[in-house]
């Protein structure tokens, strides 16, 4: 008969939101159990581009209203954590780039004028030239303009590994999740027949949250999925590039990030407008051809003849929103002991944790008496998409 466990906070879903929250709570003395049904970080988190946004991109379409948005403070909070003196000790997590760049390939001055006039951007971007340019843009044929944004890019697999280390003995591989009720009130969850009682239960299961809510007999908060069709390129001719390439519109034409593959080669991971609506409608071969054409036009000096290609379809999971703007804050809803939410961005994991901690404080929830956890089956680590698709 599996043991009965009591914990302060039971978290379901070990993507960046659940892992970050778990580490924050443990640091504050709370006991936690973090349940994962597949692999650590293997949902959206390891499929993300790893950009710790400060909101500059959103100023392009005026969606960022100013410093009141949590996102503006995220680069600082992540930098402090990476340096080992922030809210979590993330020293050892690999920083892929000290900055993310904004790259305007031609003369789209109109777009950039309103961008630089925006309050959110002023004082936070510098133009770079010559040998300060990202390595992939250092060619005499390069004609565009490049601006350095005060945003960083992290290696998500090493982040997930570090957060898993900080989770100590509290990780639990679990598939079947049912409500644990007492007098009709939710007091915990049954995970693969193991009863786990908790003062608070947090659902941070990304795209899996809608089904979990259904299993608990709830329909709110409603979730939306935003499909993406990302492109992956790997080859010896690719050099580091972390940039939003601007097109004429309000969204980056392409967002390129560069990631280390296990065999030592660089992988370019391409998102932005190319991966959204039209990209989602394209078949993989068509999507690859579109990316090849774009890169051929934008970076004709890069030899793509030895590059291997793949595409990845993945949905972003977010709270249901009306209209097209995305929030630049994490989202959390509360219902009795249950807290449910989405960070909406990897960068906003600290904001998600803040919201849960504020709710605990508001309800007077404090660390209870601690008892040692029994040995629990551990979920495996997630694997980056390029290692699966282009081994
Ligand atoms: C292609 C792409 C690129 C992105 N790029 C960026 C970026 O550069 N910067 C940025 O800030 N954000 C980015 N994002 C957004 C970011 O990835 C997500 O907002 C963030 O990773 C969500 O974290 P999460 O922990 O909520 O979800 P997830 O990482 O999806 O984790 C949820 C976890 O819950 C688990 N789970 C699901 N159901 C259950 C269940 N029933 N029981 C137990 N566990 C369950 C899943 O297996 C998964 O491990 C990107 C997203 C995508 C898709």
GROMACS .gro file of C-alpha atoms and ligand atoms in nm:
model
  444
    1UNK     CA    1   0.000   0.000   0.000
    2UNK     CA    2   0.162   0.333  -0.101
    3UNK     CA    3   0.232   0.574   0.181
    4UNK     CA    4   0.024   0.878   0.272
    5UNK     CA    5   0.219   1.201   0.247
    6UNK     CA    6   0.155   1.539   0.404
    7UNK     CA    7   0.324   1.844   0.260
    8UNK     CA    8   0.278   2.220   0.271
    9UNK     CA    9   0.250   2.275  -0.103
   10UNK     CA   10   0.182   2.012  -0.366
   11UNK     CA   11   0.276   2.128  -0.717
   12UNK     CA   12   0.169   1.951  -1.037
   13UNK     CA   13   0.382   2.007  -1.347
   14UNK     CA   14   0.762   2.037  -1.349
   15UNK     CA   15   0.823   2.288  -1.624
   16UNK     CA   16   1.001   2.609  -1.538
   17UNK     CA   17   0.697   2.743  -1.349
   18UNK     CA   18   0.665   2.445  -1.113
   19UNK     CA   19   1.039   2.396  -1.072
   20UNK     CA   20   1.108   2.763  -0.997
   21UNK     CA   21   0.817   2.787  -0.754
   22UNK     CA   22   0.925   2.465  -0.584
   23UNK     CA   23   1.279   2.597  -0.530
   24UNK     CA   24   1.152   2.933  -0.397
   25UNK     CA   25   0.915   2.764  -0.152
   26UNK     CA   26   1.180   2.522  -0.027
   27UNK     CA   27   1.415   2.814   0.029
   28UNK     CA   28   1.147   2.974   0.247
   29UNK     CA   29   1.118   2.661   0.457
   30UNK     CA   30   0.801   2.514   0.306
   31UNK     CA   31   0.783   2.140   0.244
   32UNK     CA   32   0.686   2.060  -0.114
   33UNK     CA   33   0.617   1.772  -0.350
   34UNK     CA   34   0.643   1.838  -0.724
   35UNK     CA   35   0.465   1.586  -0.948
   36UNK     CA   36   0.559   1.537  -1.313
   37UNK     CA   37   0.388   1.297  -1.554
   38UNK     CA   38   0.644   1.305  -1.837
   39UNK     CA   39   0.990   1.462  -1.806
   40UNK     CA   40   1.139   1.759  -1.618
   41UNK     CA   41   1.121   2.068  -1.838
   42UNK     CA   42   1.029   1.853  -2.137
   43UNK     CA   43   0.705   2.044  -2.212
   44UNK     CA   44   0.721   2.401  -2.342
   45UNK     CA   45   1.018   2.498  -2.124
   46UNK     CA   46   1.287   2.300  -2.307
   47UNK     CA   47   1.122   2.385  -2.638
   48UNK     CA   48   1.148   2.757  -2.567
   49UNK     CA   49   1.415   2.986  -2.708
   50UNK     CA   50   1.544   3.074  -2.361
   51UNK     CA   51   1.518   3.451  -2.403
   52UNK     CA   52   1.478   3.639  -2.076
   53UNK     CA   53   1.271   3.921  -2.217
   54UNK     CA   54   1.255   4.262  -2.061
   55UNK     CA   55   0.962   4.352  -2.283
   56UNK     CA   56   1.147   4.540  -2.557
   57UNK     CA   57   0.993   4.329  -2.836
   58UNK     CA   58   0.641   4.413  -2.721
   59UNK     CA   59   0.711   4.784  -2.745
   60UNK     CA   60   0.712   4.727  -3.121
   61UNK     CA   61   0.336   4.704  -3.120
   62UNK     CA   62   0.273   4.925  -2.822
   63UNK     CA   63   0.153   4.642  -2.598
   64UNK     CA   64   0.400   4.723  -2.324
   65UNK     CA   65   0.270   5.011  -2.124
   66UNK     CA   66   0.566   5.073  -1.897
   67UNK     CA   67   0.741   4.969  -1.581
   68UNK     CA   68   0.420   4.842  -1.418
   69UNK     CA   69   0.450   4.522  -1.620
   70UNK     CA   70   0.641   4.253  -1.432
   71UNK     CA   71   0.842   4.162  -1.741
   72UNK     CA   72   1.048   4.483  -1.727
   73UNK     CA   73   1.225   4.359  -1.413
   74UNK     CA   74   1.291   4.002  -1.526
   75UNK     CA   75   1.640   4.041  -1.679
   76UNK     CA   76   1.770   4.191  -1.351
   77UNK     CA   77   1.614   3.918  -1.138
   78UNK     CA   78   1.751   3.642  -1.359
   79UNK     CA   79   2.098   3.801  -1.371
   80UNK     CA   80   2.111   3.813  -0.991
   81UNK     CA   81   2.000   3.450  -0.965
   82UNK     CA   82   2.257   3.343  -1.226
   83UNK     CA   83   2.526   3.529  -1.030
   84UNK     CA   84   2.428   3.327  -0.721
   85UNK     CA   85   2.298   3.621  -0.519
   86UNK     CA   86   1.933   3.644  -0.620
   87UNK     CA   87   1.612   3.484  -0.501
   88UNK     CA   88   1.752   3.144  -0.610
   89UNK     CA   89   2.110   3.031  -0.649
   90UNK     CA   90   2.137   2.952  -1.019
   91UNK     CA   91   2.514   2.971  -1.035
   92UNK     CA   92   2.637   2.710  -1.282
   93UNK     CA   93   2.342   2.760  -1.520
   94UNK     CA   94   2.485   2.831  -1.862
   95UNK     CA   95   2.428   3.177  -2.003
   96UNK     CA   96   2.418   3.150  -2.382
   97UNK     CA   97   2.425   3.521  -2.452
   98UNK     CA   98   2.472   3.831  -2.237
   99UNK     CA   99   2.235   4.011  -2.471
  100UNK     CA  100   1.961   3.958  -2.723
  101UNK     CA  101   1.977   4.178  -3.033
  102UNK     CA  102   1.734   4.357  -3.257
  103UNK     CA  103   1.835   4.343  -3.615
  104UNK     CA  104   1.690   4.553  -3.892
  105UNK     CA  105   1.803   4.408  -4.224
  106UNK     CA  106   1.724   4.703  -4.450
  107UNK     CA  107   1.571   5.044  -4.426
  108UNK     CA  108   1.257   5.011  -4.221
  109UNK     CA  109   1.317   5.333  -4.034
  110UNK     CA  110   0.948   5.399  -3.975
  111UNK     CA  111   0.915   5.091  -3.765
  112UNK     CA  112   1.227   5.168  -3.564
  113UNK     CA  113   1.136   5.531  -3.507
  114UNK     CA  114   0.821   5.449  -3.316
  115UNK     CA  115   1.007   5.169  -3.143
  116UNK     CA  116   1.277   5.401  -3.011
  117UNK     CA  117   1.023   5.664  -2.918
  118UNK     CA  118   0.857   5.415  -2.684
  119UNK     CA  119   0.911   5.469  -2.313
  120UNK     CA  120   0.988   5.106  -2.252
  121UNK     CA  121   1.289   5.106  -2.479
  122UNK     CA  122   1.452   5.442  -2.416
  123UNK     CA  123   1.788   5.404  -2.247
  124UNK     CA  124   1.783   5.027  -2.277
  125UNK     CA  125   1.918   4.969  -2.630
  126UNK     CA  126   2.251   5.055  -2.791
  127UNK     CA  127   2.346   5.026  -3.154
  128UNK     CA  128   2.641   4.792  -3.216
  129UNK     CA  129   2.879   4.785  -3.513
  130UNK     CA  130   3.190   4.608  -3.643
  131UNK     CA  131   3.337   4.345  -3.416
  132UNK     CA  132   3.063   4.406  -3.158
  133UNK     CA  133   2.813   4.254  -3.399
  134UNK     CA  134   2.692   3.900  -3.330
  135UNK     CA  135   2.942   3.659  -3.496
  136UNK     CA  136   2.693   3.545  -3.763
  137UNK     CA  137   2.646   3.907  -3.881
  138UNK     CA  138   3.015   3.993  -3.907
  139UNK     CA  139   3.050   4.003  -4.285
  140UNK     CA  140   3.130   4.290  -4.517
  141UNK     CA  141   2.809   4.223  -4.708
  142UNK     CA  142   2.600   4.288  -4.396
  143UNK     CA  143   2.410   4.616  -4.446
  144UNK     CA  144   2.154   4.631  -4.166
  145UNK     CA  145   2.149   4.791  -3.824
  146UNK     CA  146   2.181   4.601  -3.500
  147UNK     CA  147   2.080   4.708  -3.149
  148UNK     CA  148   2.175   4.536  -2.827
  149UNK     CA  149   1.881   4.478  -2.594
  150UNK     CA  150   1.923   4.448  -2.217
  151UNK     CA  151   1.786   4.092  -2.230
  152UNK     CA  152   1.972   3.764  -2.192
  153UNK     CA  153   1.948   3.414  -2.332
  154UNK     CA  154   1.992   3.110  -2.111
  155UNK     CA  155   2.055   2.742  -2.174
  156UNK     CA  156   1.727   2.592  -2.060
  157UNK     CA  157   1.850   2.231  -2.012
  158UNK     CA  158   2.111   2.351  -1.761
  159UNK     CA  159   1.847   2.564  -1.588
  160UNK     CA  160   1.614   2.264  -1.554
  161UNK     CA  161   1.902   2.052  -1.419
  162UNK     CA  162   1.985   2.314  -1.155
  163UNK     CA  163   1.622   2.358  -1.050
  164UNK     CA  164   1.586   1.979  -1.029
  165UNK     CA  165   1.892   1.972  -0.797
  166UNK     CA  166   1.727   2.238  -0.580
  167UNK     CA  167   1.414   2.020  -0.561
  168UNK     CA  168   1.600   1.773  -0.339
  169UNK     CA  169   1.388   1.470  -0.248
  170UNK     CA  170   1.059   1.633  -0.350
  171UNK     CA  171   1.026   1.520  -0.712
  172UNK     CA  172   0.765   1.257  -0.789
  173UNK     CA  173   0.693   1.079  -1.117
  174UNK     CA  174   0.315   1.040  -1.129
  175UNK     CA  175   0.060   0.969  -1.400
  176UNK     CA  176  -0.286   0.930  -1.260
  177UNK     CA  177  -0.411   1.230  -1.068
  178UNK     CA  178  -0.742   1.234  -0.882
  179UNK     CA  179  -0.889   1.470  -0.624
  180UNK     CA  180  -0.852   1.381  -0.256
  181UNK     CA  181  -1.170   1.503  -0.091
  182UNK     CA  182  -1.276   1.531   0.271
  183UNK     CA  183  -1.637   1.628   0.331
  184UNK     CA  184  -1.657   1.734  -0.033
  185UNK     CA  185  -1.359   1.971   0.012
  186UNK     CA  186  -1.033   1.928  -0.180
  187UNK     CA  187  -0.757   1.854   0.073
  188UNK     CA  188  -0.495   1.707  -0.160
  189UNK     CA  189  -0.450   1.479  -0.457
  190UNK     CA  190  -0.427   1.108  -0.515
  191UNK     CA  191  -0.124   1.050  -0.738
  192UNK     CA  192  -0.110   0.690  -0.868
  193UNK     CA  193  -0.311   0.584  -0.561
  194UNK     CA  194  -0.069   0.763  -0.324
  195UNK     CA  195  -0.256   1.013  -0.105
  196UNK     CA  196  -0.087   1.350  -0.077
  197UNK     CA  197  -0.243   1.602   0.159
  198UNK     CA  198  -0.138   1.962   0.130
  199UNK     CA  199  -0.219   2.308   0.262
  200UNK     CA  200  -0.219   2.433  -0.096
  201UNK     CA  201  -0.220   2.261  -0.437
  202UNK     CA  202  -0.071   2.441  -0.736
  203UNK     CA  203  -0.144   2.335  -1.093
  204UNK     CA  204   0.140   2.451  -1.320
  205UNK     CA  205   0.108   2.180  -1.581
  206UNK     CA  206   0.127   2.398  -1.893
  207UNK     CA  207  -0.089   2.252  -2.169
  208UNK     CA  208  -0.188   1.969  -1.930
  209UNK     CA  209  -0.366   2.203  -1.691
  210UNK     CA  210  -0.699   2.204  -1.879
  211UNK     CA  211  -0.726   1.824  -1.848
  212UNK     CA  212  -0.626   1.836  -1.480
  213UNK     CA  213  -0.898   2.093  -1.409
  214UNK     CA  214  -1.146   1.868  -1.586
  215UNK     CA  215  -1.037   1.573  -1.370
  216UNK     CA  216  -1.108   1.792  -1.066
  217UNK     CA  217  -1.450   1.883  -1.204
  218UNK     CA  218  -1.357   2.245  -1.283
  219UNK     CA  219  -1.378   2.444  -1.604
  220UNK     CA  220  -1.210   2.767  -1.490
  221UNK     CA  221  -0.967   2.926  -1.547
  222UNK     CA  222  -0.998   2.866  -1.921
  223UNK     CA  223  -0.684   2.794  -2.119
  224UNK     CA  224  -0.584   2.869  -2.476
  225UNK     CA  225  -0.324   2.701  -2.694
  226UNK     CA  226  -0.126   2.901  -2.948
  227UNK     CA  227   0.032   2.667  -3.204
  228UNK     CA  228   0.382   2.729  -3.337
  229UNK     CA  229   0.584   2.557  -3.609
  230UNK     CA  230   0.949   2.615  -3.520
  231UNK     CA  231   1.248   2.543  -3.746
  232UNK     CA  232   1.568   2.372  -3.630
  233UNK     CA  233   1.894   2.394  -3.828
  234UNK     CA  234   2.224   2.231  -3.733
  235UNK     CA  235   2.554   2.259  -3.913
  236UNK     CA  236   2.924   2.346  -3.896
  237UNK     CA  237   2.876   2.680  -4.077
  238UNK     CA  238   2.636   2.822  -3.817
  239UNK     CA  239   2.775   3.078  -3.574
  240UNK     CA  240   2.606   3.223  -3.265
  241UNK     CA  241   2.318   3.460  -3.332
  242UNK     CA  242   2.058   3.576  -3.082
  243UNK     CA  243   1.834   3.828  -3.254
  244UNK     CA  244   1.489   3.938  -3.354
  245UNK     CA  245   1.508   4.020  -3.724
  246UNK     CA  246   1.256   4.294  -3.796
  247UNK     CA  247   1.027   4.280  -4.095
  248UNK     CA  248   0.780   4.550  -4.189
  249UNK     CA  249   0.521   4.443  -3.934
  250UNK     CA  250   0.486   4.460  -3.561
  251UNK     CA  251   0.625   4.113  -3.494
  252UNK     CA  252   0.983   4.000  -3.557
  253UNK     CA  253   1.005   3.838  -3.902
  254UNK     CA  254   1.233   3.573  -3.753
  255UNK     CA  255   1.371   3.528  -3.403
  256UNK     CA  256   1.696   3.330  -3.406
  257UNK     CA  257   1.856   3.173  -3.101
  258UNK     CA  258   2.160   2.945  -3.104
  259UNK     CA  259   2.202   2.639  -2.884
  260UNK     CA  260   2.483   2.391  -2.824
  261UNK     CA  261   2.415   2.038  -2.950
  262UNK     CA  262   2.565   1.741  -2.768
  263UNK     CA  263   2.803   1.679  -3.062
  264UNK     CA  264   2.954   2.027  -3.026
  265UNK     CA  265   2.781   2.184  -3.327
  266UNK     CA  266   2.557   2.490  -3.305
  267UNK     CA  267   2.185   2.464  -3.358
  268UNK     CA  268   1.983   2.757  -3.487
  269UNK     CA  269   1.630   2.760  -3.352
  270UNK     CA  270   1.398   2.983  -3.555
  271UNK     CA  271   1.073   3.133  -3.428
  272UNK     CA  272   0.897   3.467  -3.464
  273UNK     CA  273   0.644   3.542  -3.736
  274UNK     CA  274   0.773   3.259  -3.958
  275UNK     CA  275   0.659   3.006  -3.694
  276UNK     CA  276   0.315   3.161  -3.636
  277UNK     CA  277  -0.008   3.151  -3.841
  278UNK     CA  278   0.126   3.098  -4.196
  279UNK     CA  279   0.407   2.879  -4.066
  280UNK     CA  280   0.162   2.660  -3.875
  281UNK     CA  281  -0.036   2.606  -4.198
  282UNK     CA  282   0.276   2.492  -4.387
  283UNK     CA  283   0.382   2.128  -4.411
  284UNK     CA  284   0.727   2.064  -4.257
  285UNK     CA  285   0.906   2.049  -4.598
  286UNK     CA  286   0.744   2.377  -4.702
  287UNK     CA  287   0.833   2.537  -4.368
  288UNK     CA  288   1.197   2.432  -4.410
  289UNK     CA  289   1.202   2.569  -4.767
  290UNK     CA  290   1.060   2.900  -4.639
  291UNK     CA  291   1.330   2.923  -4.372
  292UNK     CA  292   1.603   2.840  -4.624
  293UNK     CA  293   1.478   3.116  -4.853
  294UNK     CA  294   1.458   3.371  -4.570
  295UNK     CA  295   1.807   3.292  -4.442
  296UNK     CA  296   1.943   3.290  -4.798
  297UNK     CA  297   1.812   3.645  -4.843
  298UNK     CA  298   1.904   3.776  -4.500
  299UNK     CA  299   2.244   3.608  -4.454
  300UNK     CA  300   2.370   3.517  -4.803
  301UNK     CA  301   2.728   3.475  -4.675
  302UNK     CA  302   2.634   3.176  -4.460
  303UNK     CA  303   2.682   2.842  -4.634
  304UNK     CA  304   2.366   2.641  -4.574
  305UNK     CA  305   2.469   2.347  -4.797
  306UNK     CA  306   2.581   2.125  -4.506
  307UNK     CA  307   2.301   2.222  -4.268
  308UNK     CA  308   2.054   1.958  -4.144
  309UNK     CA  309   1.692   2.071  -4.098
  310UNK     CA  310   1.389   1.973  -3.893
  311UNK     CA  311   1.071   2.139  -3.770
  312UNK     CA  312   0.890   2.118  -3.440
  313UNK     CA  313   0.524   2.176  -3.378
  314UNK     CA  314   0.451   2.292  -3.025
  315UNK     CA  315   0.168   2.484  -2.857
  316UNK     CA  316   0.210   2.765  -2.613
  317UNK     CA  317  -0.034   2.723  -2.326
  318UNK     CA  318  -0.173   3.042  -2.176
  319UNK     CA  319  -0.482   3.170  -1.995
  320UNK     CA  320  -0.765   3.237  -2.237
  321UNK     CA  321  -0.755   3.596  -2.352
  322UNK     CA  322  -0.979   3.814  -2.551
  323UNK     CA  323  -0.807   4.004  -2.828
  324UNK     CA  324  -0.457   3.941  -2.947
  325UNK     CA  325  -0.239   4.097  -2.683
  326UNK     CA  326  -0.052   3.874  -2.447
  327UNK     CA  327  -0.011   3.967  -2.083
  328UNK     CA  328   0.337   4.062  -1.971
  329UNK     CA  329   0.265   3.920  -1.630
  330UNK     CA  330   0.223   3.566  -1.504
  331UNK     CA  331  -0.134   3.452  -1.441
  332UNK     CA  332  -0.270   3.287  -1.125
  333UNK     CA  333  -0.627   3.203  -1.023
  334UNK     CA  334  -0.736   3.078  -0.681
  335UNK     CA  335  -1.019   2.850  -0.573
  336UNK     CA  336  -1.005   2.731  -0.211
  337UNK     CA  337  -0.684   2.532  -0.164
  338UNK     CA  338  -0.626   2.519  -0.536
  339UNK     CA  339  -0.404   2.767  -0.723
  340UNK     CA  340  -0.391   2.742  -1.102
  341UNK     CA  341  -0.181   2.933  -1.349
  342UNK     CA  342   0.056   2.982  -1.637
  343UNK     CA  343   0.371   3.196  -1.635
  344UNK     CA  344   0.293   3.277  -2.004
  345UNK     CA  345   0.670   3.308  -2.055
  346UNK     CA  346   0.975   3.129  -1.927
  347UNK     CA  347   1.112   3.471  -1.831
  348UNK     CA  348   0.810   3.524  -1.602
  349UNK     CA  349   0.865   3.215  -1.383
  350UNK     CA  350   0.981   3.444  -1.098
  351UNK     CA  351   0.659   3.645  -1.129
  352UNK     CA  352   0.453   3.325  -1.119
  353UNK     CA  353   0.630   3.223  -0.795
  354UNK     CA  354   0.573   3.573  -0.650
  355UNK     CA  355   0.201   3.539  -0.711
  356UNK     CA  356   0.178   3.200  -0.540
  357UNK     CA  357   0.386   3.323  -0.243
  358UNK     CA  358   0.169   3.636  -0.214
  359UNK     CA  359  -0.140   3.413  -0.204
  360UNK     CA  360   0.011   3.195   0.072
  361UNK     CA  361   0.100   3.506   0.273
  362UNK     CA  362  -0.245   3.651   0.219
  363UNK     CA  363  -0.406   3.331   0.350
  364UNK     CA  364  -0.165   3.301   0.643
  365UNK     CA  365  -0.015   2.973   0.519
  366UNK     CA  366   0.317   2.902   0.693
  367UNK     CA  367   0.561   2.612   0.683
  368UNK     CA  368   0.415   2.326   0.886
  369UNK     CA  369   0.605   2.066   1.087
  370UNK     CA  370   0.840   1.885   0.850
  371UNK     CA  371   0.853   1.511   0.818
  372UNK     CA  372   1.090   1.323   0.592
  373UNK     CA  373   0.948   1.208   0.260
  374UNK     CA  374   0.962   0.840   0.172
  375UNK     CA  375   1.177   0.754  -0.131
  376UNK     CA  376   0.972   0.859  -0.436
  377UNK     CA  377   0.997   0.750  -0.802
  378UNK     CA  378   1.173   1.032  -0.988
  379UNK     CA  379   1.072   1.174  -1.327
  380UNK     CA  380   1.344   1.172  -1.596
  381UNK     CA  381   1.510   1.487  -1.733
  382UNK     CA  382   1.368   1.632  -2.054
  383UNK     CA  383   1.574   1.618  -2.374
  384UNK     CA  384   1.614   1.920  -2.606
  385UNK     CA  385   1.415   1.891  -2.929
  386UNK     CA  386   1.725   1.904  -3.152
  387UNK     CA  387   1.879   1.602  -2.980
  388UNK     CA  388   1.563   1.406  -3.060
  389UNK     CA  389   1.511   1.538  -3.414
  390UNK     CA  390   1.872   1.585  -3.536
  391UNK     CA  391   2.081   1.343  -3.327
  392LIG     C1  392   0.854   2.746  -2.924
  392LIG     C2  393   0.846   2.827  -2.799
  392LIG     C3  394   0.941   2.925  -2.774
  392LIG     C4  395   0.935   3.000  -2.656
  392LIG     N1  396   1.033   3.092  -2.631
  392LIG     C5  397   1.032   3.162  -2.516
  392LIG     C6  398   1.138   3.252  -2.484
  392LIG     O1  399   1.235   3.266  -2.558
  392LIG     N2  400   1.130   3.321  -2.369
  392LIG     C7  401   1.026   3.307  -2.282
  392LIG     O2  402   1.024   3.374  -2.181
  392LIG     N3  403   0.924   3.219  -2.308
  392LIG     C8  404   0.926   3.147  -2.421
  392LIG     N4  405   0.826   3.057  -2.448
  392LIG     C9  406   0.719   3.037  -2.349
  392LIG    C10  407   0.767   2.944  -2.238
  392LIG     O3  408   0.830   2.830  -2.293
  392LIG    C11  409   0.652   2.899  -2.152
  392LIG     O4  410   0.572   3.008  -2.111
  392LIG    C12  411   0.703   2.830  -2.024
  392LIG     O5  412   0.805   2.737  -2.054
  392LIG    C13  413   0.587   2.760  -1.958
  392LIG     O6  414   0.635   2.691  -1.846
  392LIG     P1  415   0.540   2.594  -1.768
  392LIG     O7  416   0.621   2.539  -1.655
  392LIG     O8  417   0.412   2.662  -1.735
  392LIG     O9  418   0.498   2.483  -1.873
  392LIG     P2  419   0.574   2.356  -1.933
  392LIG    O10  420   0.718   2.380  -1.954
  392LIG    O11  421   0.494   2.312  -2.050
  392LIG    O12  422   0.564   2.250  -1.815
  392LIG    C14  423   0.445   2.187  -1.777
  392LIG    C15  424   0.481   2.051  -1.723
  392LIG    O13  425   0.364   1.990  -1.671
  392LIG    C16  426   0.368   1.852  -1.702
  392LIG     N5  427   0.232   1.799  -1.696
  392LIG    C17  428   0.131   1.816  -1.786
  392LIG     N6  429   0.021   1.749  -1.745
  392LIG    C18  430   0.054   1.690  -1.628
  392LIG    C19  431  -0.018   1.606  -1.537
  392LIG     N7  432  -0.145   1.571  -1.558
  392LIG     N8  433   0.046   1.562  -1.426
  392LIG    C20  434   0.174   1.596  -1.402
  392LIG     N9  435   0.247   1.676  -1.484
  392LIG    C21  436   0.187   1.721  -1.595
  392LIG    C22  437   0.427   1.848  -1.841
  392LIG    O14  438   0.480   1.721  -1.872
  392LIG    C23  439   0.534   1.955  -1.830
  392LIG    O15  440   0.660   1.903  -1.789
  392LIG    C24  441   0.830   2.979  -2.563
  392LIG    C25  442   0.735   2.881  -2.588
  392LIG    C26  443   0.743   2.804  -2.704
  392LIG    C27  444   0.641   2.698  -2.726
   0.00000   0.00000   0.00000
